Short mmCIF file of C-alpha atoms in Angstrom, two decimals:
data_model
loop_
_atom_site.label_atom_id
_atom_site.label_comp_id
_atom_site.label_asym_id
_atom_site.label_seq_id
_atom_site.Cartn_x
_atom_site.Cartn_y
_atom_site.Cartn_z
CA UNK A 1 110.95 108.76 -314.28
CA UNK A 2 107.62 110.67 -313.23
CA UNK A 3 105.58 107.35 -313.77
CA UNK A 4 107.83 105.37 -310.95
CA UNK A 5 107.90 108.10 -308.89
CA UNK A 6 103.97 108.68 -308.86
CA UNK A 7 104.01 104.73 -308.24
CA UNK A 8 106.61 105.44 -305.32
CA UNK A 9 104.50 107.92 -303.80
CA UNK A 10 101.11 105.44 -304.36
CA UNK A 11 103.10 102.87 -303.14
CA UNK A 12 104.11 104.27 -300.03
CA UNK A 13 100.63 105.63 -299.01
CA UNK A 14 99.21 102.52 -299.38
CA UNK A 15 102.11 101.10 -296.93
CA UNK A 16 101.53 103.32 -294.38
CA UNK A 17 97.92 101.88 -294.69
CA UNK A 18 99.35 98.59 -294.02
CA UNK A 19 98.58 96.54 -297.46
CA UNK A 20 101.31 94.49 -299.22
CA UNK A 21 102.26 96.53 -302.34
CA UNK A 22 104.80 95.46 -304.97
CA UNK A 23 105.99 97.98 -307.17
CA UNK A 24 106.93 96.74 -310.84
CA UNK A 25 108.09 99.38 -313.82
CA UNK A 26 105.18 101.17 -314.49
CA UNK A 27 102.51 99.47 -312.34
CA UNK A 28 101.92 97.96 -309.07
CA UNK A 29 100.58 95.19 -307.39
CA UNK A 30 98.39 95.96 -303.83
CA UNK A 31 97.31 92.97 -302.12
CA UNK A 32 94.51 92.48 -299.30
CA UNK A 33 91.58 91.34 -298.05
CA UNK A 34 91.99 88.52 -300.10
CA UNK A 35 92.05 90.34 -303.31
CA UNK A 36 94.63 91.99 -305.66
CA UNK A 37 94.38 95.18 -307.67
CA UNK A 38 96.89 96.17 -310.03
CA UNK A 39 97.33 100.60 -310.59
CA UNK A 40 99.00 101.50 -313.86
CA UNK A 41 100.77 104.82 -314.49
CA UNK A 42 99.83 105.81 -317.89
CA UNK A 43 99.43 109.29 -319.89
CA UNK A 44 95.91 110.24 -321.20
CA UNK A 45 95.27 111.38 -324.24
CA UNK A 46 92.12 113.05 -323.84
CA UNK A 47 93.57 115.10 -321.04
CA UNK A 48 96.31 116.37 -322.78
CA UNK A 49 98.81 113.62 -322.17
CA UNK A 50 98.80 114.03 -318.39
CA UNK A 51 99.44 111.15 -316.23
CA UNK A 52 97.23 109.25 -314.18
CA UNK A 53 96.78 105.94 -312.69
CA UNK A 54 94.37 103.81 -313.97
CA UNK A 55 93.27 100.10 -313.44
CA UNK A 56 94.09 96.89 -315.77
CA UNK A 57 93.08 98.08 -319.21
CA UNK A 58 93.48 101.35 -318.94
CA UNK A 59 90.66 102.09 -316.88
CA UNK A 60 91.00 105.70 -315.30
CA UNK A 61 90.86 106.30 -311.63
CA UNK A 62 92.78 110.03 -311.38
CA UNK A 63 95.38 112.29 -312.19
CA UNK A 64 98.81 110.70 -310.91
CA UNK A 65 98.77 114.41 -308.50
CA UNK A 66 96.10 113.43 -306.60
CA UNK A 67 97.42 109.92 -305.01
CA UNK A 68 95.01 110.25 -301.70
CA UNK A 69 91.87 109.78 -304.67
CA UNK A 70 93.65 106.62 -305.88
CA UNK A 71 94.08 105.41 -302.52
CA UNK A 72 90.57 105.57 -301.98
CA UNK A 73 89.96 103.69 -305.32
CA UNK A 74 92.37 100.90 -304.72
CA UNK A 75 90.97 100.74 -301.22
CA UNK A 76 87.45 100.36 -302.39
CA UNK A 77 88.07 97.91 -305.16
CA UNK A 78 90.21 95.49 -302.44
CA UNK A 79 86.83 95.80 -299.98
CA UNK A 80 84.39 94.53 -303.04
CA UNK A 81 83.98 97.15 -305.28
CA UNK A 82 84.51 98.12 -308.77
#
């Protein structure tokens, strides 16, 4: 239940910035500028268990309470970036 509702919360900032998202189980699916980037809901180990989203394989980006930095990730990786 926390894991969709992070990804509800993502999802709907990332609306409200105007980008096509798709929300699946545990992950979603943000679409523009020609690209995709999927975000991932996922507990870390190494920080105790707490959840963040991270990219395709796991790759962290932050802690699921601070949706404004994954914005700015998913944002950056859709203009070119990592």
């Amino acid at each position: 239940m926390e894991r969709r509702r992070a990804l509800q919360v993502l999802a709907g900032m990332l609306r409200g910035q105007r980008y096509d998202v798709v929300v699946e189980c545990y992950h979603l699916t943000v679409r523009g500028n020609e690209r995709a980037v999927e975000v991932w809901v996922q507990r870390r180990v190494s920080d105790g268990g707490r959840l963040w989203f991270t990219r395709e394989g796991g790759r962290p980006i932050c802690e699921v309470d601070r949706p404004m930095d994954a914005v700015v990730a998913v944002k950056g990786a859709l203009e070119g970036g990592v």
